[in-house]
mmCIF file of C-alpha atoms in Angstrom:
data_model
loop_
_atom_site.group_PDB
_atom_site.id
_atom_site.type_symbol
_atom_site.label_atom_id
_atom_site.label_comp_id
_atom_site.label_asym_id
_atom_site.label_seq_id
_atom_site.Cartn_x
_atom_site.Cartn_y
_atom_site.Cartn_z
ATOM 1 C CA UNK A 1 -6.408 -43.993 17.023
ATOM 2 C CA UNK A 2 -3.027 -45.258 17.564
ATOM 3 C CA UNK A 3 0.215 -44.569 15.389
ATOM 4 C CA UNK A 4 2.926 -47.342 15.603
ATOM 5 C CA UNK A 5 5.930 -47.650 13.439
ATOM 6 C CA UNK A 6 8.439 -50.502 13.262
ATOM 7 C CA UNK A 7 10.849 -51.356 10.842
ATOM 8 C CA UNK A 8 9.532 -53.929 8.218
ATOM 9 C CA UNK A 9 12.536 -56.265 7.905
ATOM 10 C CA UNK A 10 15.993 -56.941 9.824
ATOM 11 C CA UNK A 11 18.502 -59.595 9.373
ATOM 12 C CA UNK A 12 21.169 -60.637 11.752
ATOM 13 C CA UNK A 13 23.675 -63.449 11.945
ATOM 14 C CA UNK A 14 23.302 -66.503 14.439
ATOM 15 C CA UNK A 15 24.716 -65.445 17.745
ATOM 16 C CA UNK A 16 24.658 -61.922 17.151
ATOM 17 C CA UNK A 17 22.512 -59.279 18.840
ATOM 18 C CA UNK A 18 19.325 -57.454 17.257
ATOM 19 C CA UNK A 19 17.480 -54.369 18.399
ATOM 20 C CA UNK A 20 13.953 -53.812 17.055
ATOM 21 C CA UNK A 21 12.844 -50.393 17.608
ATOM 22 C CA UNK A 22 9.066 -49.098 17.959
ATOM 23 C CA UNK A 23 7.760 -45.462 18.078
ATOM 24 C CA UNK A 24 4.233 -45.029 19.190
ATOM 25 C CA UNK A 25 1.798 -42.040 19.391
ATOM 26 C CA UNK A 26 -1.237 -42.812 21.140
ATOM 27 C CA UNK A 27 -4.150 -40.908 23.118
ATOM 28 C CA UNK A 28 -3.406 -41.994 26.419
ATOM 29 C CA UNK A 29 -1.283 -44.931 27.118
ATOM 30 C CA UNK A 30 -1.761 -48.179 29.460
ATOM 31 C CA UNK A 31 1.254 -50.175 28.205
ATOM 32 C CA UNK A 32 3.174 -51.639 25.599
ATOM 33 C CA UNK A 33 3.402 -55.233 24.347
ATOM 34 C CA UNK A 34 5.868 -57.327 22.259
ATOM 35 C CA UNK A 35 4.443 -60.509 20.431
ATOM 36 C CA UNK A 36 6.417 -63.086 18.525
ATOM 37 C CA UNK A 37 4.825 -64.858 15.335
ATOM 38 C CA UNK A 38 6.314 -67.593 13.541
ATOM 39 C CA UNK A 39 5.458 -67.838 9.970
ATOM 40 C CA UNK A 40 1.598 -69.033 9.787
ATOM 41 C CA UNK A 41 1.166 -69.491 13.474
ATOM 42 C CA UNK A 42 -0.332 -67.283 16.022
ATOM 43 C CA UNK A 43 1.100 -64.617 17.970
ATOM 44 C CA UNK A 44 2.492 -65.248 21.423
ATOM 45 C CA UNK A 45 3.360 -62.881 24.186
ATOM 46 C CA UNK A 46 6.782 -61.994 24.866
ATOM 47 C CA UNK A 47 6.930 -58.854 27.186
ATOM 48 C CA UNK A 48 4.772 -56.177 28.778
ATOM 49 C CA UNK A 49 6.184 -52.809 29.688
ATOM 50 C CA UNK A 50 3.974 -49.943 31.673
ATOM 51 C CA UNK A 51 6.838 -47.915 33.348
ATOM 52 C CA UNK A 52 10.166 -46.546 31.952
ATOM 53 C CA UNK A 53 13.040 -48.814 31.869
ATOM 54 C CA UNK A 54 14.272 -52.211 31.010
ATOM 55 C CA UNK A 55 12.265 -55.414 31.499
ATOM 56 C CA UNK A 56 14.657 -58.574 31.206
ATOM 57 C CA UNK A 57 13.650 -62.254 30.119
ATOM 58 C CA UNK A 58 16.319 -64.605 29.382
ATOM 59 C CA UNK A 59 17.704 -63.646 25.925
ATOM 60 C CA UNK A 60 14.855 -61.208 25.338
ATOM 61 C CA UNK A 61 14.805 -57.597 26.880
ATOM 62 C CA UNK A 62 12.065 -54.448 25.977
ATOM 63 C CA UNK A 63 12.613 -51.316 27.055
ATOM 64 C CA UNK A 64 10.460 -48.315 27.298
ATOM 65 C CA UNK A 65 10.523 -44.732 27.144
ATOM 66 C CA UNK A 66 6.893 -43.271 27.835
ATOM 67 C CA UNK A 67 8.256 -39.448 27.407
ATOM 68 C CA UNK A 68 9.654 -40.449 24.074
ATOM 69 C CA UNK A 69 7.046 -42.669 22.670
ATOM 70 C CA UNK A 70 9.620 -45.304 22.205
ATOM 71 C CA UNK A 71 10.457 -49.248 22.991
ATOM 72 C CA UNK A 72 12.722 -51.477 21.902
ATOM 73 C CA UNK A 73 13.123 -55.353 22.092
ATOM 74 C CA UNK A 74 16.452 -56.703 22.290
ATOM 75 C CA UNK A 75 17.246 -60.318 21.212
ATOM 76 C CA UNK A 76 20.515 -61.589 22.387
ATOM 77 C CA UNK A 77 22.423 -64.701 21.287
ATOM 78 C CA UNK A 78 20.349 -65.259 18.419
ATOM 79 C CA UNK A 79 19.374 -68.628 17.656
ATOM 80 C CA UNK A 80 17.650 -69.888 14.100
ATOM 81 C CA UNK A 81 14.366 -70.642 16.059
ATOM 82 C CA UNK A 82 14.313 -66.808 16.539
ATOM 83 C CA UNK A 83 13.270 -66.097 12.888
ATOM 84 C CA UNK A 84 10.034 -64.584 13.157
ATOM 85 C CA UNK A 85 7.798 -61.262 13.146
ATOM 86 C CA UNK A 86 7.889 -59.131 16.067
ATOM 87 C CA UNK A 87 4.788 -57.151 16.772
ATOM 88 C CA UNK A 88 4.851 -54.195 18.862
ATOM 89 C CA UNK A 89 1.353 -53.039 20.380
ATOM 90 C CA UNK A 90 -0.087 -50.392 22.918
ATOM 91 C CA UNK A 91 -2.931 -50.109 24.602
ATOM 92 C CA UNK A 92 -4.451 -46.797 25.141
ATOM 93 C CA UNK A 93 -7.467 -45.460 27.343
ATOM 94 C CA UNK A 94 -9.829 -48.194 26.281
ATOM 95 C CA UNK A 95 -7.017 -51.158 26.981
ATOM 96 C CA UNK A 96 -7.505 -52.572 23.495
ATOM 97 C CA UNK A 97 -4.427 -53.314 22.033
ATOM 98 C CA UNK A 98 -3.293 -51.821 18.637
ATOM 99 C CA UNK A 99 -0.632 -53.408 16.808
ATOM 100 C CA UNK A 100 2.095 -51.998 14.549
ATOM 101 C CA UNK A 101 2.677 -54.227 11.202
ATOM 102 C CA UNK A 102 5.592 -56.047 12.440
ATOM 103 C CA UNK A 103 9.209 -56.486 11.947
ATOM 104 C CA UNK A 104 10.279 -59.838 10.369
ATOM 105 C CA UNK A 105 13.599 -60.994 11.577
ATOM 106 C CA UNK A 106 15.805 -63.496 9.634
ATOM 107 C CA UNK A 107 18.469 -64.974 11.378
ATOM 108 C CA UNK A 108 21.398 -66.407 9.162
ATOM 109 C CA UNK A 109 23.516 -69.185 9.788
ATOM 110 C CA UNK B 1 -5.243 -78.829 25.980
ATOM 111 C CA UNK B 2 -6.406 -75.472 27.185
ATOM 112 C CA UNK B 3 -6.390 -72.553 24.602
ATOM 113 C CA UNK B 4 -8.409 -71.265 21.734
ATOM 114 C CA UNK B 5 -9.892 -73.295 18.915
ATOM 115 C CA UNK B 6 -10.872 -71.730 15.613
ATOM 116 C CA UNK B 7 -12.594 -73.358 12.511
ATOM 117 C CA UNK B 8 -12.326 -73.520 9.855
ATOM 118 C CA UNK B 9 -8.673 -73.638 9.517
ATOM 119 C CA UNK B 10 -9.189 -72.357 6.083
ATOM 120 C CA UNK B 11 -11.880 -71.518 3.510
ATOM 121 C CA UNK B 12 -12.687 -70.231 0.193
ATOM 122 C CA UNK B 13 -15.795 -68.487 -0.282
ATOM 123 C CA UNK B 14 -17.786 -66.970 -2.931
ATOM 124 C CA UNK B 15 -18.341 -63.085 -2.894
ATOM 125 C CA UNK B 16 -21.971 -62.524 -1.790
ATOM 126 C CA UNK B 17 -22.121 -65.710 0.711
ATOM 127 C CA UNK B 18 -22.608 -65.821 4.180
ATOM 128 C CA UNK B 19 -19.824 -67.410 6.394
ATOM 129 C CA UNK B 20 -19.303 -67.826 10.231
ATOM 130 C CA UNK B 21 -16.115 -67.920 11.614
ATOM 131 C CA UNK B 22 -16.047 -70.221 15.161
ATOM 132 C CA UNK B 23 -14.087 -69.559 18.068
ATOM 133 C CA UNK B 24 -14.144 -71.350 21.523
ATOM 134 C CA UNK B 25 -11.840 -70.931 24.398
ATOM 135 C CA UNK B 26 -11.675 -73.029 27.472
ATOM 136 C CA UNK B 27 -9.821 -70.823 29.786
ATOM 137 C CA UNK B 28 -12.930 -68.882 31.112
ATOM 138 C CA UNK B 29 -11.401 -65.652 30.192
ATOM 139 C CA UNK B 30 -13.823 -62.965 30.172
ATOM 140 C CA UNK B 31 -12.732 -60.881 27.196
ATOM 141 C CA UNK B 32 -12.566 -61.963 23.771
ATOM 142 C CA UNK B 33 -11.526 -60.395 20.281
ATOM 143 C CA UNK B 34 -11.367 -60.744 16.807
ATOM 144 C CA UNK B 35 -8.640 -59.365 14.665
ATOM 145 C CA UNK B 36 -7.597 -59.359 10.960
ATOM 146 C CA UNK B 37 -4.063 -59.788 9.835
ATOM 147 C CA UNK B 38 -3.365 -58.366 6.260
ATOM 148 C CA UNK B 39 0.212 -58.106 4.774
ATOM 149 C CA UNK B 40 1.814 -54.650 5.697
ATOM 150 C CA UNK B 41 -1.175 -53.667 8.005
ATOM 151 C CA UNK B 42 -0.752 -55.685 10.929
ATOM 152 C CA UNK B 43 -3.273 -56.946 13.412
ATOM 153 C CA UNK B 44 -6.344 -54.783 13.034
ATOM 154 C CA UNK B 45 -9.461 -55.276 15.528
ATOM 155 C CA UNK B 46 -12.490 -55.953 14.329
ATOM 156 C CA UNK B 47 -14.877 -56.715 17.351
ATOM 157 C CA UNK B 48 -14.489 -57.669 20.964
ATOM 158 C CA UNK B 49 -16.242 -58.421 23.907
ATOM 159 C CA UNK B 50 -15.387 -57.640 27.649
ATOM 160 C CA UNK B 51 -18.023 -60.259 28.984
ATOM 161 C CA UNK B 52 -20.559 -62.543 27.968
ATOM 162 C CA UNK B 53 -23.622 -60.739 26.919
ATOM 163 C CA UNK B 54 -21.805 -57.660 25.579
ATOM 164 C CA UNK B 55 -19.798 -56.769 22.444
ATOM 165 C CA UNK B 56 -18.346 -53.614 21.010
ATOM 166 C CA UNK B 57 -16.674 -52.388 17.945
ATOM 167 C CA UNK B 58 -13.117 -52.056 17.129
ATOM 168 C CA UNK B 59 -10.996 -50.347 14.272
ATOM 169 C CA UNK B 60 -12.751 -52.207 11.341
ATOM 170 C CA UNK B 61 -16.316 -53.476 12.161
ATOM 171 C CA UNK B 62 -17.812 -52.820 9.074
ATOM 172 C CA UNK B 63 -19.348 -55.910 7.038
ATOM 173 C CA UNK B 64 -18.723 -58.264 10.273
ATOM 174 C CA UNK B 65 -21.033 -59.129 13.399
ATOM 175 C CA UNK B 66 -20.274 -61.005 16.529
ATOM 176 C CA UNK B 67 -22.486 -62.475 19.356
ATOM 177 C CA UNK B 68 -21.144 -63.523 23.067
ATOM 178 C CA UNK B 69 -23.983 -65.644 24.087
ATOM 179 C CA UNK B 70 -21.594 -67.416 26.866
ATOM 180 C CA UNK B 71 -18.016 -67.069 28.048
ATOM 181 C CA UNK B 72 -16.731 -69.747 25.793
ATOM 182 C CA UNK B 73 -17.870 -68.862 22.252
ATOM 183 C CA UNK B 74 -17.524 -65.798 20.069
ATOM 184 C CA UNK B 75 -18.481 -66.354 16.461
ATOM 185 C CA UNK B 76 -17.684 -63.680 13.732
ATOM 186 C CA UNK B 77 -20.132 -63.389 10.870
ATOM 187 C CA UNK B 78 -19.825 -61.946 7.458
ATOM 188 C CA UNK B 79 -23.415 -61.312 6.125
ATOM 189 C CA UNK B 80 -22.596 -61.135 2.535
ATOM 190 C CA UNK B 81 -18.725 -61.908 2.003
ATOM 191 C CA UNK B 82 -16.391 -59.237 -0.505
ATOM 192 C CA UNK B 83 -13.184 -59.631 -1.855
ATOM 193 C CA UNK B 84 -11.560 -57.350 0.310
ATOM 194 C CA UNK B 85 -12.435 -59.567 3.510
ATOM 195 C CA UNK B 86 -9.857 -61.892 1.945
ATOM 196 C CA UNK B 87 -7.393 -61.975 5.263
ATOM 197 C CA UNK B 88 -6.211 -64.226 8.247
ATOM 198 C CA UNK B 89 -8.501 -63.845 11.009
ATOM 199 C CA UNK B 90 -7.504 -64.382 14.847
ATOM 200 C CA UNK B 91 -9.569 -64.856 17.635
ATOM 201 C CA UNK B 92 -8.071 -64.103 20.806
ATOM 202 C CA UNK B 93 -8.936 -64.123 24.469
ATOM 203 C CA UNK B 94 -7.718 -62.456 27.631
ATOM 204 C CA UNK B 95 -8.757 -62.820 31.570
ATOM 205 C CA UNK B 96 -8.380 -59.146 32.057
ATOM 206 C CA UNK B 97 -9.853 -56.048 30.293
ATOM 207 C CA UNK B 98 -7.388 -53.695 31.930
ATOM 208 C CA UNK B 99 -3.699 -53.236 32.864
ATOM 209 C CA UNK B 100 -1.504 -56.030 31.435
ATOM 210 C CA UNK B 101 -4.041 -57.367 29.173
ATOM 211 C CA UNK B 102 -2.181 -60.279 27.594
ATOM 212 C CA UNK B 103 -3.739 -62.020 24.688
ATOM 213 C CA UNK B 104 -4.213 -65.683 23.779
ATOM 214 C CA UNK B 105 -4.572 -66.112 20.287
ATOM 215 C CA UNK B 106 -5.978 -68.852 18.064
ATOM 216 C CA UNK B 107 -4.026 -70.137 15.191
ATOM 217 C CA UNK B 108 -6.188 -68.554 12.938
ATOM 218 C CA UNK B 109 -8.639 -68.822 9.863
ATOM 219 C CA UNK B 110 -7.329 -68.215 6.275
ATOM 220 C CA UNK B 111 -10.546 -66.903 4.556
ATOM 221 C CA UNK B 112 -10.426 -66.106 0.430
ATOM 222 C CA UNK B 113 -13.337 -64.275 -0.880
ATOM 223 C CA UNK B 114 -13.275 -64.968 -5.148
#
């Protein structure tokens, strides 16, 4: 199976930057995903990385280092609506997504 | 509105009862999945189906069964519910089973087994 670790909680101020780290150990690797989940709602797709490097999408960026088994999600210019859980997920040889427990980000005014 | 519909939204169930959670998608996605989400454990895969007529076991399949008679529907059945099956259940689908396998999730079904 996959072992995926990410911090449980993070707090940041509106307008600031927050970086959510994710480390993983997996048998085979076919990509890393980040999902956002607001309380009581369904997870929604944010980003996908399969090659090393940074993928940027507006205020959100995701980085991957395959050799280190490491990724981070960077949230810039934080807004109150960014308060949510952020889920790191990896796909192994079977292409099924395995999720970490999620990081709850709280944005303060 | 295209997407995934799950029913019921919420249910309280006595232990030992049989329960079927329904999931329907209108995106013509080939693959469908059932996950359960528990505090501190994240989403765990119960069963999946890569295409109509096929199913497979995920990480936590015991006590659950699924069927995939057609592309759109993927019901999850608890034959005899137990309290440890209290959870939020998410159905998901994707149009690919490899590569950038982006999942679209339903709104979830909250199940409480007493």
